[in-house]
Coordinates of C-alpha atoms in Angstrom, one line a residue:
Chain A
X1 CA -2.5 -91.1 195.8
X2 CA -1.4 -89.0 192.9
X3 CA -3.7 -88.5 189.9
X4 CA -1.4 -90.5 187.7
X5 CA -1.2 -93.5 190.1
X6 CA -3.2 -96.6 189.4
X7 CA -4.1 -99.2 192.0
X8 CA -4.0 -103.0 191.4
X9 CA -5.1 -105.7 193.8
X10 CA -2.9 -108.7 194.1
X11 CA -3.8 -111.9 196.0
X12 CA -1.3 -113.3 198.4
X13 CA -0.5 -117.0 198.7
X14 CA 0.0 -118.7 202.1
X15 CA 3.3 -120.0 200.7
X16 CA 4.5 -116.4 200.3
X17 CA 5.4 -116.6 204.0
X18 CA 8.8 -117.9 205.0
X19 CA 9.9 -119.7 208.2
X20 CA 9.6 -116.4 210.1
X21 CA 5.9 -116.3 209.4
X22 CA 6.1 -113.2 207.3
X23 CA 5.8 -112.7 203.5
X24 CA 9.4 -113.2 202.4
X25 CA 11.3 -110.2 201.1
X26 CA 11.9 -112.0 197.8
X27 CA 8.2 -112.8 197.4
X28 CA 7.5 -109.0 197.5
X29 CA 9.2 -108.8 194.1
X30 CA 7.0 -111.7 192.9
X31 CA 4.0 -109.7 194.0
X32 CA 5.3 -106.7 192.0
X33 CA 5.6 -109.1 188.9
X34 CA 2.0 -110.1 189.4
X35 CA 1.0 -106.4 189.6
X36 CA 2.9 -105.6 186.4
X37 CA 1.1 -108.5 184.6
X38 CA -2.3 -107.2 185.6
X39 CA -1.4 -103.5 184.9
X40 CA 0.2 -104.1 181.5
X41 CA -2.9 -105.8 180.3
X42 CA -5.0 -102.8 181.3
X43 CA -2.5 -100.2 180.0
X44 CA -1.5 -101.9 176.7
X45 CA -4.6 -103.9 175.7
X46 CA -3.0 -107.1 174.8
X47 CA -0.5 -107.8 177.5
X48 CA 1.7 -109.7 175.0
X49 CA 2.8 -106.5 173.3
X50 CA 4.5 -105.2 176.3
X51 CA 5.0 -108.1 178.7
X52 CA 5.9 -111.1 176.6
X53 CA 7.5 -109.5 173.6
X54 CA 8.4 -106.0 174.7
X55 CA 10.2 -105.2 177.9
X56 CA 13.1 -106.6 180.0
X57 CA 13.7 -106.0 183.7
X58 CA 17.0 -104.1 184.0
X59 CA 16.9 -103.1 187.6
X60 CA 14.9 -103.4 190.9
X61 CA 15.2 -101.3 194.0
X62 CA 12.9 -102.0 197.0
X63 CA 12.6 -100.9 200.6
X64 CA 10.7 -102.8 203.2
X65 CA 8.8 -100.7 205.7
X66 CA 6.5 -103.1 207.7
X67 CA 6.2 -106.9 208.0
X68 CA 3.3 -108.5 206.1
X69 CA 1.5 -111.6 207.2
X70 CA -0.7 -113.8 204.9
X71 CA -4.3 -112.9 205.0
X72 CA -7.2 -113.6 202.6
X73 CA -7.5 -110.0 201.6
X74 CA -5.3 -109.0 198.6
X75 CA -2.7 -106.3 198.9
X76 CA -2.9 -103.1 196.9
X77 CA 0.0 -102.2 194.6
X78 CA -0.1 -98.5 193.6
X79 CA 1.9 -97.9 190.4
X80 CA 3.0 -95.0 188.4
X81 CA 5.8 -94.2 185.9
X82 CA 8.9 -92.0 186.1
X83 CA 11.9 -91.3 183.8
X84 CA 10.2 -92.2 180.5
X85 CA 13.0 -92.3 177.9
X86 CA 13.4 -93.3 174.3
X87 CA 14.2 -96.9 175.1
X88 CA 12.7 -97.6 178.5
X89 CA 11.1 -96.2 181.7
X90 CA 10.9 -96.7 185.4
X91 CA 7.9 -98.1 187.1
X92 CA 7.3 -97.1 190.7
X93 CA 5.3 -99.0 193.4
X94 CA 3.9 -98.7 196.8
X95 CA 2.6 -101.9 198.5
X96 CA -0.3 -101.0 200.9
X97 CA -3.4 -102.3 202.5
X98 CA -6.5 -101.7 200.4
X99 CA -8.7 -99.1 202.0
X100 CA -11.2 -101.6 203.4
X101 CA -8.5 -103.5 205.2
X102 CA -6.2 -101.0 206.8
X103 CA -3.7 -98.2 206.1
X104 CA -0.3 -99.9 206.4
X105 CA 2.5 -99.1 203.9
X106 CA 4.6 -102.3 203.5
X107 CA 7.1 -101.5 200.8
X108 CA 8.3 -98.9 198.2
X109 CA 9.9 -100.1 195.0
X110 CA 11.1 -99.1 191.5
X111 CA 11.8 -101.2 188.4
X112 CA 13.7 -100.1 185.4
X113 CA 12.2 -101.6 182.3
X114 CA 14.0 -101.6 178.9
X115 CA 12.0 -102.0 175.6
X116 CA 13.1 -105.1 173.9
X117 CA 12.2 -106.9 170.6
X118 CA 12.2 -110.6 171.5
X119 CA 11.8 -111.7 167.9
X120 CA 15.0 -109.9 166.9
X121 CA 16.6 -110.4 170.3
X122 CA 17.6 -106.8 170.4
X123 CA 16.8 -103.6 172.3
X124 CA 14.2 -101.4 170.6
X125 CA 12.7 -97.9 171.0
X126 CA 9.4 -97.3 172.7
X127 CA 6.6 -96.7 170.2
X128 CA 4.8 -93.3 170.2
X129 CA 1.7 -95.1 171.5
X130 CA 3.6 -96.7 174.4
X131 CA 5.1 -93.3 175.3
X132 CA 1.7 -91.6 175.3
X133 CA 0.3 -94.3 177.6
X134 CA 3.3 -94.1 179.9
X135 CA 3.0 -90.3 180.1
X136 CA -0.5 -90.6 181.4
X137 CA 0.9 -92.5 184.4
X138 CA 3.8 -90.2 185.1
X139 CA 4.4 -89.1 188.7
X140 CA 7.0 -88.1 191.3
X141 CA 10.1 -90.2 192.1
X142 CA 9.7 -92.8 194.8
X143 CA 10.6 -91.2 198.2
X144 CA 13.2 -93.9 199.1
X145 CA 14.5 -93.5 202.6
X146 CA 17.6 -95.7 202.5
X147 CA 18.8 -94.9 199.0
X148 CA 22.6 -94.2 198.9
X149 CA 23.7 -90.7 198.2
Chain B
X1 CA 38.3 -109.7 193.0
X2 CA 39.1 -107.4 196.0
X3 CA 41.0 -108.8 199.0
X4 CA 37.9 -108.4 201.2
X5 CA 35.6 -110.2 198.7
X6 CA 34.5 -113.8 199.5
X7 CA 33.2 -116.2 196.8
X8 CA 30.3 -118.6 197.4
X9 CA 29.0 -121.2 195.0
X10 CA 25.2 -121.5 194.7
X11 CA 23.5 -124.3 192.8
X12 CA 20.7 -123.3 190.3
X13 CA 17.4 -125.2 190.1
X14 CA 15.8 -125.9 186.7
X15 CA 12.7 -124.3 188.1
X16 CA 14.6 -121.0 188.5
X17 CA 13.8 -120.4 184.8
X18 CA 10.6 -118.7 183.8
X19 CA 8.6 -119.0 180.6
X20 CA 11.2 -117.1 178.7
X21 CA 13.7 -119.9 179.4
X22 CA 16.0 -117.6 181.6
X23 CA 16.6 -117.5 185.3
X24 CA 13.8 -115.2 186.4
X25 CA 14.7 -111.8 187.7
X26 CA 13.0 -112.5 191.0
X27 CA 14.9 -115.8 191.4
X28 CA 18.2 -113.9 191.4
X29 CA 17.1 -112.4 194.7
X30 CA 16.5 -116.0 195.9
X31 CA 20.0 -117.0 194.8
X32 CA 21.3 -114.1 196.9
X33 CA 19.4 -115.3 199.9
X34 CA 21.0 -118.7 199.4
X35 CA 24.4 -117.1 199.2
X36 CA 23.7 -115.2 202.5
X37 CA 22.7 -118.4 204.2
X38 CA 26.0 -120.1 203.2
X39 CA 28.1 -117.0 203.9
X40 CA 26.7 -116.2 207.3
X41 CA 27.4 -119.7 208.5
X42 CA 31.1 -119.2 207.5
X43 CA 31.4 -115.7 208.9
X44 CA 29.4 -116.0 212.1
X45 CA 30.0 -119.6 213.1
X46 CA 26.5 -120.6 214.0
X47 CA 24.3 -119.1 211.3
X48 CA 21.4 -118.8 213.8
X49 CA 23.1 -115.9 215.6
X50 CA 23.0 -113.7 212.5
X51 CA 20.5 -115.2 210.1
X52 CA 17.6 -116.5 212.2
X53 CA 17.8 -114.2 215.2
X54 CA 19.9 -111.3 214.1
X55 CA 19.2 -109.4 210.9
X56 CA 16.3 -108.1 208.8
X57 CA 16.4 -107.3 205.1
X58 CA 15.6 -103.5 204.9
X59 CA 16.4 -102.9 201.2
X60 CA 17.5 -104.6 198.0
X61 CA 19.0 -103.0 194.8
X62 CA 19.9 -105.2 191.9
X63 CA 21.0 -104.6 188.3
X64 CA 20.7 -107.3 185.6
X65 CA 23.6 -107.4 183.2
X66 CA 23.3 -110.6 181.2
X67 CA 20.7 -113.4 180.8
X68 CA 21.4 -116.6 182.7
X69 CA 20.1 -120.0 181.6
X70 CA 20.0 -123.1 183.9
X71 CA 23.1 -125.3 183.8
X72 CA 24.4 -128.0 186.1
X73 CA 27.3 -125.8 187.2
X74 CA 26.6 -123.5 190.2
X75 CA 26.9 -119.7 189.9
X76 CA 29.5 -117.8 191.9
X77 CA 28.3 -115.0 194.2
X78 CA 31.1 -112.7 195.3
X79 CA 30.2 -110.8 198.5
X80 CA 31.7 -108.0 200.5
X81 CA 30.4 -105.4 203.0
X82 CA 30.0 -101.6 202.8
X83 CA 28.6 -98.9 205.1
X84 CA 29.0 -100.8 208.3
X85 CA 27.1 -98.8 210.9
X86 CA 26.1 -99.2 214.5
X87 CA 22.8 -101.0 213.8
X88 CA 23.3 -102.5 210.3
X89 CA 25.4 -102.8 207.2
X90 CA 25.2 -103.2 203.4
X91 CA 26.1 -106.5 201.7
X92 CA 27.3 -106.2 198.1
X93 CA 27.2 -108.9 195.5
X94 CA 28.4 -109.8 192.0
X95 CA 26.8 -112.9 190.4
X96 CA 29.3 -114.5 188.0
X97 CA 30.4 -117.6 186.3
X98 CA 32.8 -119.6 188.4
X99 CA 36.3 -119.6 186.9
X100 CA 36.1 -123.1 185.4
X101 CA 32.8 -122.3 183.7
X102 CA 33.2 -118.8 182.1
X103 CA 33.7 -115.1 182.8
X104 CA 30.2 -113.6 182.4
X105 CA 28.9 -111.1 185.0
X106 CA 25.1 -111.6 185.4
X107 CA 24.1 -109.2 188.1
X108 CA 25.3 -106.7 190.7
X109 CA 23.3 -106.2 193.9
X110 CA 23.3 -104.6 197.3
X111 CA 21.2 -105.5 200.4
X112 CA 20.8 -103.3 203.5
X113 CA 20.6 -105.5 206.6
X114 CA 19.5 -104.2 210.0
X115 CA 20.5 -105.9 213.2
X116 CA 17.4 -107.2 215.0
X117 CA 16.6 -109.0 218.2
X118 CA 13.9 -111.5 217.3
X119 CA 13.2 -112.5 220.9
X120 CA 12.6 -108.9 222.0
X121 CA 11.1 -108.0 218.5
X122 CA 13.2 -104.8 218.4
X123 CA 16.1 -103.3 216.6
X124 CA 19.5 -103.8 218.3
X125 CA 23.1 -102.7 217.9
X126 CA 25.7 -104.8 216.1
X127 CA 28.0 -106.5 218.7
X128 CA 31.7 -105.7 218.6
X129 CA 32.4 -109.2 217.3
X130 CA 30.0 -108.8 214.5
X131 CA 31.5 -105.4 213.5
X132 CA 35.0 -106.9 213.6
X133 CA 34.0 -109.7 211.3
X134 CA 32.1 -107.3 208.9
X135 CA 35.2 -105.0 208.7
X136 CA 37.3 -107.8 207.5
X137 CA 35.0 -108.0 204.5
X138 CA 34.8 -104.3 203.8
X139 CA 35.2 -103.2 200.2
X140 CA 34.2 -100.6 197.6
X141 CA 30.6 -99.5 196.8
X142 CA 28.9 -101.5 194.1
X143 CA 29.5 -99.8 190.7
X144 CA 25.8 -99.6 189.8
X145 CA 25.3 -98.4 186.2
X146 CA 21.6 -97.5 186.4
X147 CA 21.4 -96.0 189.9
X148 CA 19.4 -92.8 189.9
X149 CA 21.2 -89.6 190.6
Chain C
X1 CA 19.5 -150.0 199.0
X2 CA 18.7 -152.3 196.1
X3 CA 21.4 -152.9 193.5
X4 CA 19.4 -151.0 190.9
X5 CA 19.0 -147.9 193.0
X6 CA 21.0 -144.8 192.4
X7 CA 21.5 -142.1 195.0
X8 CA 21.6 -138.3 194.1
X9 CA 22.4 -135.5 196.6
X10 CA 20.1 -132.5 196.3
X11 CA 20.8 -129.2 198.1
X12 CA 18.0 -127.6 200.2
X13 CA 17.2 -123.9 200.1
X14 CA 16.2 -122.0 203.3
X15 CA 13.1 -120.9 201.4
X16 CA 12.0 -124.5 201.0
X17 CA 10.6 -124.0 204.5
X18 CA 7.1 -122.7 205.1
X19 CA 5.6 -120.8 207.9
X20 CA 5.6 -124.0 210.1
X21 CA 9.4 -124.0 209.8
X22 CA 9.4 -127.3 207.9
X23 CA 10.3 -128.0 204.3
X24 CA 6.9 -127.5 202.7
X25 CA 5.1 -130.6 201.3
X26 CA 4.9 -129.0 197.8
X27 CA 8.7 -128.3 197.9
X28 CA 9.4 -132.0 198.2
X29 CA 8.1 -132.4 194.7
X30 CA 10.5 -129.6 193.7
X31 CA 13.4 -131.5 195.2
X32 CA 12.3 -134.6 193.2
X33 CA 12.4 -132.5 190.1
X34 CA 15.9 -131.4 191.0
X35 CA 16.9 -135.0 191.5
X36 CA 15.5 -136.0 188.1
X37 CA 17.4 -133.2 186.4
X38 CA 20.6 -134.5 187.9
X39 CA 19.8 -138.2 187.3
X40 CA 18.7 -137.8 183.7
X41 CA 22.0 -136.2 182.8
X42 CA 23.9 -139.1 184.3
X43 CA 21.6 -141.8 182.8
X44 CA 21.1 -140.3 179.3
X45 CA 24.3 -138.4 178.7
X46 CA 22.9 -135.2 177.3
X47 CA 20.0 -134.4 179.6
X48 CA 18.1 -132.6 176.8
X49 CA 17.3 -135.9 175.1
X50 CA 15.1 -137.1 178.0
X51 CA 14.4 -134.1 180.0
X52 CA 13.7 -131.2 177.7
X53 CA 12.6 -133.0 174.6
X54 CA 11.6 -136.4 175.8
X55 CA 9.3 -137.0 178.8
X56 CA 6.2 -135.5 180.4
X57 CA 5.1 -135.9 184.0
X58 CA 1.8 -137.7 183.9
X59 CA 1.3 -138.5 187.6
X60 CA 2.9 -138.1 191.1
X61 CA 2.2 -140.0 194.3
X62 CA 4.0 -139.1 197.5
X63 CA 3.9 -140.0 201.1
X64 CA 5.4 -137.9 203.9
X65 CA 7.0 -139.9 206.7
X66 CA 8.9 -137.4 208.8
X67 CA 9.3 -133.6 209.0
X68 CA 12.4 -132.1 207.4
X69 CA 14.0 -128.8 208.5
X70 CA 16.5 -126.8 206.5
X71 CA 20.1 -127.7 207.1
X72 CA 23.3 -127.1 205.1
X73 CA 23.7 -130.7 204.3
X74 CA 21.9 -131.9 201.1
X75 CA 19.3 -134.6 201.2
X76 CA 19.7 -138.0 199.5
X77 CA 17.2 -139.0 196.8
X78 CA 17.4 -142.7 196.0
X79 CA 15.8 -143.4 192.6
X80 CA 15.0 -146.5 190.7
X81 CA 12.5 -147.5 187.9
X82 CA 9.4 -149.7 187.8
X83 CA 6.8 -150.5 185.2
X84 CA 8.9 -149.8 182.1
X85 CA 6.5 -149.9 179.2
X86 CA 6.6 -149.1 175.5
X87 CA 5.7 -145.4 176.0
X88 CA 6.7 -144.6 179.5
X89 CA 7.9 -145.7 182.9
X90 CA 7.6 -145.1 186.6
X91 CA 10.3 -143.5 188.6
X92 CA 10.5 -144.3 192.3
X93 CA 12.1 -142.3 195.1
X94 CA 13.0 -142.4 198.7
X95 CA 14.1 -139.1 200.3
X96 CA 16.6 -139.7 203.1
X97 CA 19.4 -138.3 205.1
X98 CA 22.8 -139.0 203.5
X99 CA 24.8 -141.6 205.5
X100 CA 27.1 -139.0 207.1
X101 CA 24.1 -137.0 208.3
X102 CA 21.6 -139.5 209.7
X103 CA 19.2 -142.2 208.9
X104 CA 15.8 -140.6 208.7
X105 CA 13.4 -141.5 205.8
X106 CA 11.4 -138.4 205.0
X107 CA 9.3 -139.4 202.0
X108 CA 8.5 -142.0 199.4
X109 CA 7.3 -141.1 196.0
X110 CA 6.6 -142.3 192.5
X111 CA 6.3 -140.4 189.2
X112 CA 4.8 -141.7 186.0
X113 CA 6.7 -140.3 183.0
X114 CA 5.4 -140.5 179.4
X115 CA 7.8 -140.4 176.4
X116 CA 7.0 -137.3 174.4
X117 CA 8.3 -135.7 171.2
X118 CA 8.2 -132.0 171.8
X119 CA 9.0 -131.1 168.2
X120 CA 6.1 -133.0 166.9
X121 CA 4.0 -132.3 170.1
X122 CA 3.0 -135.9 170.3
X123 CA 3.5 -139.0 172.4
X124 CA 6.3 -141.3 171.2
X125 CA 7.7 -144.7 172.0
X126 CA 10.8 -145.2 174.2
X127 CA 13.9 -145.9 172.1
X128 CA 15.7 -149.3 172.6
X129 CA 18.6 -147.4 174.2
X130 CA 16.3 -145.7 176.7
X131 CA 14.7 -149.0 177.6
X132 CA 18.0 -150.6 178.1
X133 CA 19.1 -147.8 180.4
X134 CA 15.9 -147.9 182.4
X135 CA 16.1 -151.7 182.8
X136 CA 19.4 -151.3 184.5
X137 CA 17.6 -149.3 187.2
X138 CA 14.6 -151.5 187.6
X139 CA 13.6 -152.4 191.2
X140 CA 10.7 -153.2 193.4
X141 CA 7.5 -151.2 193.7
X142 CA 7.5 -148.4 196.3
X143 CA 6.1 -149.8 199.6
X144 CA 3.5 -147.1 200.0
X145 CA 1.7 -147.2 203.3
X146 CA -1.3 -145.1 202.6
X147 CA -2.1 -146.1 199.1
X148 CA -5.8 -146.8 198.6
X149 CA -6.8 -150.4 197.9
Chain D
X1 CA -20.5 -131.8 189.7
X2 CA -21.8 -133.9 192.6
X3 CA -24.0 -132.3 195.2
X4 CA -21.3 -132.5 197.9
X5 CA -18.7 -130.9 195.7
X6 CA -17.6 -127.3 196.3
X7 CA -15.9 -125.0 193.8
X8 CA -13.2 -122.6 194.6
X9 CA -11.6 -120.1 192.2
X10 CA -7.8 -119.8 192.5
X11 CA -5.8 -117.1 190.6
X12 CA -2.7 -118.2 188.6
X13 CA 0.6 -116.4 188.7
X14 CA 2.6 -115.8 185.5
X15 CA 5.5 -117.4 187.4
X16 CA 3.6 -120.7 187.8
X17 CA 4.8 -121.4 184.2
X18 CA 8.1 -123.1 183.7
X19 CA 10.6 -123.0 180.8
X20 CA 8.2 -125.1 178.7
X21 CA 5.6 -122.3 178.9
X22 CA 3.1 -124.4 180.9
X23 CA 2.0 -124.3 184.5
X24 CA 4.7 -126.5 186.1
X25 CA 3.5 -129.9 187.5
X26 CA 4.8 -129.0 190.9
X27 CA 2.9 -125.7 190.9
X28 CA -0.4 -127.6 190.5
X29 CA 0.2 -128.8 194.1
X30 CA 0.7 -125.2 195.1
X31 CA -2.6 -124.3 193.5
X32 CA -4.3 -127.1 195.5
X33 CA -2.7 -125.6 198.7
X34 CA -4.2 -122.3 197.8
X35 CA -7.6 -123.9 197.3
X36 CA -7.4 -125.7 200.7
X37 CA -6.6 -122.4 202.4
X38 CA -9.7 -120.8 200.8
X39 CA -11.9 -123.8 201.4
X40 CA -10.9 -124.4 205.0
X41 CA -11.8 -120.8 205.9
X42 CA -15.3 -121.4 204.5
X43 CA -15.8 -124.8 206.0
X44 CA -14.3 -124.3 209.4
X45 CA -14.9 -120.6 210.1
X46 CA -11.6 -119.5 211.4
X47 CA -9.1 -121.2 209.1
X48 CA -6.6 -121.4 211.9
X49 CA -8.5 -124.2 213.7
X50 CA -7.9 -126.6 210.8
X51 CA -5.2 -125.2 208.7
X52 CA -2.6 -123.8 211.0
X53 CA -3.2 -125.8 214.1
X54 CA -5.1 -128.8 212.9
X55 CA -4.0 -130.9 209.9
X56 CA -0.9 -132.3 208.4
X57 CA -0.5 -133.4 204.7
X58 CA 0.4 -137.1 204.8
X59 CA 0.0 -137.9 201.1
X60 CA -0.7 -136.5 197.7
X61 CA -1.7 -138.2 194.5
X62 CA -2.1 -136.2 191.3
X63 CA -2.8 -137.0 187.6
X64 CA -2.1 -134.4 184.9
X65 CA -4.7 -134.5 182.0
X66 CA -4.1 -131.4 179.9
X67 CA -1.5 -128.7 179.8
X68 CA -2.4 -125.3 181.4
X69 CA -1.0 -122.0 180.3
X70 CA -1.1 -118.8 182.3
X71 CA -4.2 -116.6 181.7
X72 CA -5.8 -113.8 183.7
X73 CA -8.8 -115.9 184.5
X74 CA -8.6 -118.1 187.6
X75 CA -8.8 -121.9 187.6
X76 CA -11.7 -123.7 189.3
X77 CA -10.8 -126.3 191.9
X78 CA -13.7 -128.6 192.7
X79 CA -13.2 -130.3 196.1
X80 CA -15.0 -133.0 198.1
X81 CA -14.1 -135.4 200.8
X82 CA -13.7 -139.2 200.9
X83 CA -12.6 -141.8 203.6
X84 CA -13.5 -139.7 206.6
X85 CA -11.9 -141.6 209.6
X86 CA -11.4 -140.9 213.2
X87 CA -8.0 -139.2 212.8
X88 CA -8.1 -137.9 209.2
X89 CA -9.7 -137.8 205.8
X90 CA -9.0 -137.6 202.1
X91 CA -9.6 -134.4 200.1
X92 CA -10.4 -134.9 196.4
X93 CA -9.9 -132.3 193.7
X94 CA -10.6 -131.7 190.0
X95 CA -8.8 -128.7 188.4
X96 CA -10.9 -127.2 185.6
X97 CA -11.8 -124.2 183.6
X98 CA -14.5 -122.1 185.3
X99 CA -17.8 -122.2 183.3
X100 CA -17.3 -118.8 181.7
X101 CA -13.8 -119.7 180.4
X102 CA -14.0 -123.2 179.0
X103 CA -14.6 -126.9 179.8
X104 CA -11.1 -128.4 180.1
X105 CA -10.2 -130.7 182.9
X106 CA -6.5 -130.2 183.8
X107 CA -5.8 -132.5 186.7
X108 CA -7.3 -134.8 189.3
X109 CA -5.8 -135.2 192.7
X110 CA -6.3 -136.5 196.2
X111 CA -4.6 -135.4 199.5
X112 CA -4.6 -137.4 202.7
X113 CA -4.9 -135.1 205.7
X114 CA -4.2 -136.2 209.3
X115 CA -5.6 -134.3 212.3
X116 CA -2.8 -132.8 214.4
X117 CA -2.4 -130.8 217.5
X118 CA 0.4 -128.4 216.9
X119 CA 0.5 -127.2 220.5
X120 CA 1.1 -130.7 221.8
X121 CA 3.0 -131.8 218.6
X122 CA 0.9 -135.0 218.5
X123 CA -1.8 -136.6 216.3
X124 CA -5.3 -136.0 217.5
X125 CA -8.8 -137.2 216.7
X126 CA -11.2 -135.2 214.5
X127 CA -13.8 -133.3 216.6
X128 CA -17.5 -134.2 216.1
X129 CA -18.0 -130.8 214.6
X130 CA -15.2 -131.3 212.1
X131 CA -16.6 -134.8 211.1
X132 CA -20.1 -133.3 210.6
X133 CA -18.7 -130.7 208.3
X134 CA -16.6 -133.2 206.4
X135 CA -19.6 -135.5 205.9
X136 CA -21.5 -132.7 204.2
X137 CA -18.8 -132.7 201.6
X138 CA -18.5 -136.5 201.1
X139 CA -18.5 -137.8 197.6
X140 CA -17.2 -140.6 195.3
X141 CA -13.5 -141.6 195.1
X142 CA -11.4 -139.8 192.5
X143 CA -11.6 -141.7 189.2
X144 CA -7.8 -141.9 188.7
X145 CA -6.8 -143.4 185.4
X146 CA -3.2 -144.2 186.1
X147 CA -3.4 -145.5 189.6
X148 CA -1.5 -148.7 190.1
X149 CA -3.5 -151.9 190.7

């Protein structure tokens, strides 16, 4: 795990499983949303500044590497930033077993977030404080296996 | 709409909206799942052959282009195939208003599907019949705007 | 079906199934929400008057009578009213196969709805027009089998 | 809290909120499902014996008492049993703030569970061990306010 990477533990729900008995591929994106909610609170103090009044999801990319079944232990979502620009940034994820549970890597993903001012309903620029925080978390691009060339 | 593209109408649910009052970004992937379920039945006769015993989702990529609010009219999901290989293929989507509702384009997406034999729990090759059907639907790559270079 | 009962067709989603391969018991309540959204639009013209600015769910009761598996055909939700009062009413449901699909009865349910003024954030009284409409739909109490005595 | 009552902490998800900005009434049932999954593991050792191969939900009843908004703190689900019979029992719930968060009571609910043998696909009788465990948790009926007389 890179120095800039932060780990967040996200609980599963039994209902995340689909009729195949695995955590459904769409629910992985839900788990990443949960991880962002937890992370943004830690990174930006009051989560409302970034999560509720500050960023829009512009893009997701996700690769599924191993099937995940419901268990009582949470999953670990490792997160770091890439491509920090004036008006947005990419958030990168690896979904893994926590150390005390196992060593499986279930998914890799990347979300492009765009800074947004919900009161004015318009794109905005990242503040210097936001950029400073995001730079502390800056790491390497996600090593996607399937990405088109 | 390209000759190979097929349009499927997918109903929204009021609960697809999140606390912002928009269809949640994760629920867009759910709508694409619904579209695949409808499409695979049309393309492969008995949907079980491809959907329940035949393909795994290996990857998603999605770009959000306009906010979508719940309405009674369904959304249109235009679908076509790209990158048909021996053991899988890409499915491409555009999520739009149906013609009688409007002309907004809400999202573009792409799913990589891998042929799978659930009884043997092992990857498999596409059958000649599957490849013939998928070739009828073959079109251009999704013109993603945000994709990393 | 009683004269006052109205039938609404509600599409299933593949994801309504849980790891047992049946439509999950919680998702039945989601289907009833979908049915209310469709019904209120028909009954009250502009659904916003009753659904978005007009009623709160105060109570649900539901009995499960037969397992339901995903299929492409919608389910039928038969709905009627009981206990129309000055400030709310009960909505009764039977979840069934549509006539062209079968004759199974999957669930019976009842929702207590309370009239609410979202702008003033306070309970309100039903309008005379709302009461007239609800009376047209008035029927017998739901014949619950398990209800405590 | 009665001597027989057990408290379980259940995390919320941001997505439990609907377009009104409150935890959706249907999602409360999902939170109760989560609470059962946690509780059954504690009460019956290996949760599979009761949850995955042992009980069916036959009925829910729920009353909503106060609106709940997403927050990082979990909610407390207090649970106890009533009406323990030969082939099933009722599980009662109160959904509250944990002590360190507040003192609001959000909902009261009751679920009728029927013992079931999934391998034989048939109802079964509770085992003596299951009845002994359930009797330790036996309490008063839920004081529903809206229940029909």
